[in-house]
CSV table of C-alpha atoms in Angstrom, one decimal:
chain,number,residue,atom,x,y,z
P,20,MET,CA,-14.4,1.4,-24.8
P,21,TYR,CA,-17.1,3.8,-26.8
P,22,ILE,CA,-15.6,6.9,-25.7
P,23,GLU,CA,-17.4,10.5,-27.8
P,24,GLN,CA,-14.7,13.8,-27.1
P,25,GLY,CA,-14.3,17.3,-27.8
P,26,GLY,CA,-12.4,19.9,-27.7
P,27,GLU,CA,-8.4,21.1,-28.0
P,28,GLY,CA,-5.5,22.1,-25.6
P,29,PRO,CA,-3.6,20.1,-23.2
P,30,ASP,CA,-6.2,20.1,-20.3
P,31,LEU,CA,-8.2,17.1,-20.3
P,32,LEU,CA,-11.6,16.5,-18.5
P,33,LEU,CA,-12.8,12.8,-17.4
P,34,LEU,CA,-16.6,12.8,-17.7
P,35,LEU,CA,-17.9,9.5,-15.7
P,36,HIS,CA,-21.8,8.3,-15.8
P,37,GLY,CA,-23.6,6.0,-13.6
P,38,MET,CA,-24.4,2.7,-13.0
P,39,GLY,CA,-27.2,1.9,-15.6
P,40,ALA,CA,-26.9,4.7,-18.2
P,41,THR,CA,-24.1,5.5,-20.3
P,42,GLY,CA,-22.2,8.5,-21.3
P,43,ALA,CA,-25.1,10.5,-23.0
P,44,VAL,CA,-25.9,11.8,-19.5
P,45,TRP,CA,-22.6,14.2,-20.2
P,46,SER,CA,-24.5,15.9,-23.1
P,47,PRO,CA,-25.6,19.5,-21.9
P,48,MET,CA,-22.3,19.9,-20.1
P,49,CYS,CA,-20.4,18.6,-23.0
P,50,ALA,CA,-22.8,20.7,-25.1
P,51,GLU,CA,-21.4,24.1,-22.5
P,52,ALA,CA,-17.6,22.5,-22.9
P,53,GLY,CA,-16.7,25.4,-25.7
P,54,ALA,CA,-16.9,28.6,-23.5
P,55,ARG,CA,-17.1,26.2,-19.8
P,56,TRP,CA,-13.5,23.7,-20.3
P,57,SER,CA,-10.0,25.3,-21.9
P,58,GLY,CA,-9.5,21.8,-22.9
P,59,ARG,CA,-10.9,18.6,-24.2
P,60,TRP,CA,-12.8,16.9,-22.8
P,61,LEU,CA,-13.7,12.5,-23.4
P,62,VAL,CA,-16.6,10.7,-22.3
P,63,PRO,CA,-17.0,6.9,-22.2
P,64,ASP,CA,-19.9,4.7,-21.8
P,65,LEU,CA,-18.2,2.2,-19.3
P,66,PRO,CA,-17.9,-1.4,-19.4
P,67,GLY,CA,-20.8,-3.2,-19.9
P,68,HIS,CA,-22.8,0.2,-20.4
P,69,GLY,CA,-24.2,1.7,-23.4
P,70,GLN,CA,-21.9,0.9,-26.7
P,71,SER,CA,-18.6,-0.8,-24.3
P,72,ALA,CA,-18.2,-3.7,-24.7
P,73,ARG,CA,-18.4,-6.7,-21.2
P,74,GLN,CA,-16.1,-7.7,-19.0
P,75,ASP,CA,-15.7,-10.8,-16.4
P,76,SER,CA,-15.7,-8.3,-13.6
P,77,TYR,CA,-17.9,-5.1,-12.7
P,78,ALA,CA,-15.3,-5.0,-9.3
P,79,ILE,CA,-15.0,-0.6,-9.1
P,80,GLY,CA,-10.9,-1.8,-9.2
P,81,GLN,CA,-12.2,-3.1,-12.6
P,82,TYR,CA,-13.9,-0.6,-13.5
P,83,ALA,CA,-11.2,1.8,-12.5
P,84,ALA,CA,-8.2,-0.2,-14.3
P,85,SER,CA,-10.8,0.0,-17.3
P,86,VAL,CA,-11.3,3.3,-17.3
P,87,ALA,CA,-7.9,4.6,-16.6
P,88,ARG,CA,-6.2,2.3,-19.8
P,89,ALA,CA,-8.7,3.9,-22.0
P,90,ALA,CA,-7.8,7.4,-21.1
P,91,LEU,CA,-4.1,7.2,-20.7
P,92,PRO,CA,-3.4,7.6,-24.2
P,93,HIS,CA,-5.0,11.1,-23.9
P,94,ILE,CA,-3.7,12.1,-20.6
P,95,ARG,CA,-1.0,15.1,-21.2
P,96,PRO,CA,2.0,15.8,-19.2
P,97,GLU,CA,1.6,19.2,-19.9
P,98,GLY,CA,-1.8,19.5,-19.0
P,99,ARG,CA,-4.5,18.9,-16.1
P,100,PHE,CA,-6.1,16.6,-15.7
P,101,VAL,CA,-9.8,16.6,-13.9
P,102,VAL,CA,-12.1,14.0,-13.4
P,103,LEU,CA,-15.9,14.5,-13.0
P,104,GLY,CA,-17.8,11.5,-12.3
P,105,HIS,CA,-21.9,10.6,-11.2
P,106,SER,CA,-22.7,8.5,-9.0
P,107,LEU,CA,-21.1,4.6,-9.7
P,108,GLY,CA,-18.8,7.2,-11.5
P,109,GLY,CA,-17.5,9.1,-9.1
P,110,VAL,CA,-16.4,6.2,-7.1
P,111,ILE,CA,-15.2,5.0,-10.3
P,112,ALA,CA,-13.7,8.9,-9.7
P,113,LEU,CA,-12.4,8.9,-6.2
P,114,ALA,CA,-10.4,5.0,-7.1
P,115,LEU,CA,-8.3,6.9,-9.8
P,116,ALA,CA,-7.4,9.4,-7.4
P,117,THR,CA,-5.4,7.2,-5.5
P,118,GLY,CA,-3.3,6.7,-8.2
P,119,TRP,CA,-2.9,2.5,-8.6
P,120,PHE,CA,-4.5,2.6,-11.5
P,121,GLY,CA,-1.9,4.4,-13.4
P,122,VAL,CA,-3.9,7.3,-13.9
P,123,ALA,CA,-3.0,10.8,-11.6
P,124,PRO,CA,-5.6,13.4,-11.7
P,125,HIS,CA,-5.2,16.8,-10.6
P,126,TRP,CA,-8.6,16.8,-8.8
P,127,VAL,CA,-11.9,14.7,-8.7
P,128,PHE,CA,-15.2,16.0,-8.1
P,129,ALA,CA,-18.3,13.3,-7.4
P,130,ALA,CA,-21.8,13.9,-7.6
P,131,GLY,CA,-24.1,12.4,-5.8
P,132,ILE,CA,-22.3,8.3,-5.0
P,133,LYS,CA,-25.4,6.8,-3.0
P,134,LEU,CA,-23.4,6.3,0.8
P,135,ALA,CA,-26.2,4.3,2.9
P,136,TRP,CA,-26.7,0.4,1.3
P,137,SER,CA,-29.2,-1.8,3.6
P,138,ASP,CA,-28.9,-5.0,3.4
P,139,ASP,CA,-32.0,-5.3,1.1
P,140,GLU,CA,-30.7,-2.8,-1.3
P,141,LEU,CA,-27.7,-5.0,-2.0
P,142,ARG,CA,-29.1,-8.6,-1.6
P,143,ARG,CA,-31.9,-6.8,-4.6
P,144,MET,CA,-28.8,-6.2,-6.9
P,145,GLU,CA,-27.8,-10.0,-6.5
P,146,ALA,CA,-30.4,-10.9,-7.7
P,147,LEU,CA,-30.1,-8.5,-10.6
P,148,ALA,CA,-27.1,-9.6,-11.2
P,149,SER,CA,-27.9,-13.2,-10.9
P,150,GLN,CA,-30.8,-12.6,-13.7
P,151,PRO,CA,-30.9,-12.5,-17.6
P,152,ALA,CA,-31.4,-9.2,-19.2
P,153,ARG,CA,-35.5,-8.9,-19.2
P,154,LYS,CA,-36.9,-8.9,-22.7
P,155,PHE,CA,-39.3,-6.3,-24.2
P,156,ALA,CA,-41.7,-6.2,-27.0
P,157,THR,CA,-41.5,-2.7,-28.4
P,158,GLU,CA,-39.1,-0.4,-28.2
P,159,LYS,CA,-41.0,1.9,-26.4
P,160,GLU,CA,-41.6,-0.7,-23.4
P,161,ALA,CA,-37.8,-0.6,-23.6
P,162,TRP,CA,-37.8,2.9,-24.0
P,163,ASP,CA,-39.8,3.2,-20.7
P,164,ARG,CA,-38.0,1.0,-18.5
P,165,TYR,CA,-34.4,3.2,-19.3
P,166,LEU,CA,-36.3,6.2,-18.4
P,167,LYS,CA,-37.3,4.8,-15.1
P,168,VAL,CA,-34.2,3.5,-14.4
P,169,CYS,CA,-31.6,5.4,-14.3
P,170,GLY,CA,-34.4,8.1,-12.8
P,171,LEU,CA,-34.5,10.0,-16.6
P,172,ALA,CA,-38.7,9.9,-16.5
P,173,GLY,CA,-40.1,13.0,-16.3
P,174,ILE,CA,-36.6,14.7,-17.4
P,175,ALA,CA,-36.1,13.7,-20.6
P,176,ASP,CA,-38.1,11.5,-23.8
P,177,ALA,CA,-36.6,9.0,-26.0
P,178,ALA,CA,-35.8,11.1,-28.3
P,179,ALA,CA,-33.5,13.5,-25.3
P,180,ALA,CA,-29.6,12.9,-27.2
P,181,VAL,CA,-28.9,12.5,-22.1
P,182,VAL,CA,-30.5,9.1,-22.8
P,183,ALA,CA,-28.6,7.6,-26.4
P,184,ARG,CA,-27.3,3.5,-25.8
P,185,GLY,CA,-29.6,3.3,-23.3
P,186,ILE,CA,-30.9,0.4,-24.9
P,187,ALA,CA,-30.3,-2.8,-27.7
P,188,ARG,CA,-31.6,-4.6,-30.2
P,189,ASP,CA,-31.9,-8.6,-30.3
P,190,ALA,CA,-33.0,-11.3,-31.9
P,191,ASP,CA,-36.1,-11.1,-30.0
P,192,GLY,CA,-37.0,-7.8,-27.9
P,193,TRP,CA,-35.8,-4.8,-27.6
P,194,ARG,CA,-33.5,-4.6,-23.7
P,195,LEU,CA,-30.7,-2.1,-22.0
P,196,ALA,CA,-27.7,-1.9,-22.9
P,197,MET,CA,-26.6,-2.3,-19.7
P,198,ASP,CA,-25.2,-6.6,-19.2
P,199,PRO,CA,-27.1,-6.6,-15.6
P,200,ARG,CA,-24.0,-8.4,-14.4
P,201,ALA,CA,-22.3,-5.4,-14.0
P,202,HIS,CA,-25.2,-4.4,-10.8
P,203,ALA,CA,-23.0,-6.9,-8.9
P,204,VAL,CA,-20.7,-4.3,-7.7
P,205,GLY,CA,-21.7,-4.6,-4.3
P,206,LYS,CA,-21.4,-1.6,-1.9
P,207,PRO,CA,-18.2,0.6,-2.5
P,208,PRO,CA,-15.6,1.9,-0.7
P,209,VAL,CA,-16.2,5.0,-1.0
P,210,PRO,CA,-14.1,6.6,2.7
P,211,GLU,CA,-11.1,4.4,2.5
P,212,LEU,CA,-10.6,5.3,-1.0
P,213,ALA,CA,-11.1,9.0,-0.2
P,214,ALA,CA,-8.7,8.7,1.9
P,215,LEU,CA,-6.4,7.1,0.0
P,216,ALA,CA,-6.9,10.4,-2.6
P,217,ARG,CA,-3.7,11.2,-3.7
P,218,CYS,CA,-5.3,14.9,-5.2
P,219,PRO,CA,-8.5,16.7,-3.9
P,220,VAL,CA,-11.5,15.8,-4.1
P,221,HIS,CA,-14.5,17.2,-3.9
P,222,LEU,CA,-17.9,16.6,-3.8
P,223,ALA,CA,-21.6,17.5,-3.9
P,224,ARG,CA,-25.5,17.3,-5.4
P,225,GLY,CA,-28.5,18.2,-5.9
P,226,GLN,CA,-30.6,19.2,-3.3
P,227,HIS,CA,-33.3,16.6,-3.7
P,228,ASP,CA,-31.6,14.1,-4.7
P,229,ALA,CA,-33.1,10.4,-2.7
P,230,LEU,CA,-30.1,8.5,-3.4
P,231,VAL,CA,-28.4,10.5,-0.9
P,232,THR,CA,-28.2,13.2,1.9
P,233,THR,CA,-25.9,16.2,3.1
P,234,ALA,CA,-24.8,15.1,5.5
P,235,GLN,CA,-23.8,11.6,4.6
P,236,THR,CA,-21.9,13.2,1.5
P,237,ARG,CA,-20.7,15.8,4.2
P,238,GLU,CA,-19.4,12.7,6.1
P,239,ILE,CA,-16.5,12.1,3.4
P,240,ASP,CA,-15.9,15.3,1.6
P,241,PRO,CA,-17.3,18.3,5.0
P,242,ASP,CA,-16.8,20.7,2.0
P,243,ALA,CA,-19.5,19.1,0.2
P,244,ARG,CA,-22.1,21.6,-2.6
P,245,GLU,CA,-25.7,21.4,-2.9
P,246,LEU,CA,-25.8,21.8,-6.3
P,247,GLY,CA,-29.6,22.9,-6.1
P,248,PRO,CA,-33.1,22.7,-6.5
P,249,HIS,CA,-32.0,19.1,-7.7
P,250,GLY,CA,-33.1,15.8,-8.3
P,251,HIS,CA,-30.1,13.3,-8.7
P,252,ASN,CA,-29.4,13.7,-12.4
P,253,VAL,CA,-27.4,17.2,-11.4
P,254,MET,CA,-25.6,17.1,-14.7
P,255,VAL,CA,-28.9,16.6,-17.0
P,256,GLU,CA,-30.5,19.2,-14.6
P,257,ALA,CA,-28.7,21.7,-14.1
P,258,PRO,CA,-25.2,21.4,-16.6
P,259,ALA,CA,-24.1,25.1,-15.9
P,260,GLN,CA,-24.2,24.2,-11.8
P,261,VAL,CA,-21.6,21.9,-12.3
P,262,TRP,CA,-19.2,23.6,-14.2
P,263,ASP,CA,-19.7,26.7,-12.0
P,264,TRP,CA,-19.3,24.1,-9.6
P,265,VAL,CA,-15.8,22.2,-10.9
P,266,ALA,CA,-14.2,26.1,-12.1
P,267,SER,CA,-15.1,26.9,-8.8
P,268,LEU,CA,-12.1,24.0,-7.5
P,269,SER,CA,-10.0,23.8,-9.8
C-alpha cells in the first residue's frame, strides 16, 4: 500500500480518502499538521486507488482489513490513535472503530459520508464496476475527467498537490488510477457500524455537500457538525476548519 507519513511522537492520526481519490487530498491538512497535530500522521492510498495495489474484493471489511494491516506497525501503545476519514474513507474509519480488524482507535472522525442511496445509484455503481477503465488519448482529458469524478473541478487543477496520483498511463492511453471494480463496494452499513463502535465517533459535512444532508448525518450522530459553507471536499477547501473540529473533540 502506498503511504505518505510525517510528524513525530507517540500519537498517530490516520487519514483515509474517499472513493476515486488518493491520499493526496489530505495534503492541505498535512501542510498544517506541524502546527495542529502533536504527533505523527499516516496517509495511504486506499487499495485500488492511486499507487496502491488492487485487491480481489472492495467490500468495506476488506478495505478495513487492508488499512488496519498497513497502520498497525505505526501504532504505539503509549500514544493516541485517531482516524479521520472522508466519504468512503469515513465508512472505513467507522469499520475500524468496531475493533474487529486488530486496531483500536481512541477517536474516529468521518466527514461527508453519503448515507442515502437510491436503487438507480447502486445499479449505476455496479455497472461501472463491471466495465474496463475508460482510456483517454491525452493526459489533459484524463485529468479533466479525474477532477470531475472527485468533485475537485473548479477547486483544483491538474498541477495541484491534492490530485497527485489520480491518473495513470498505459501503453494505449491515459486512465484514472482507480480500479473500476472498486465501485462495487455497495451501500455501506453506516448505522450498524456506528452502533458497534467501541470509541467516540463524530460525523460532519460541509454545508454545501450535495451528497449528504445535515439531517441525515444527525440521524447517526446527533451532534454532527457543519464545517462551514463548503462542499464535499471540505478538507481541501477548508483544512483549518477540519483541524478545529478534530481538535475540539479529541
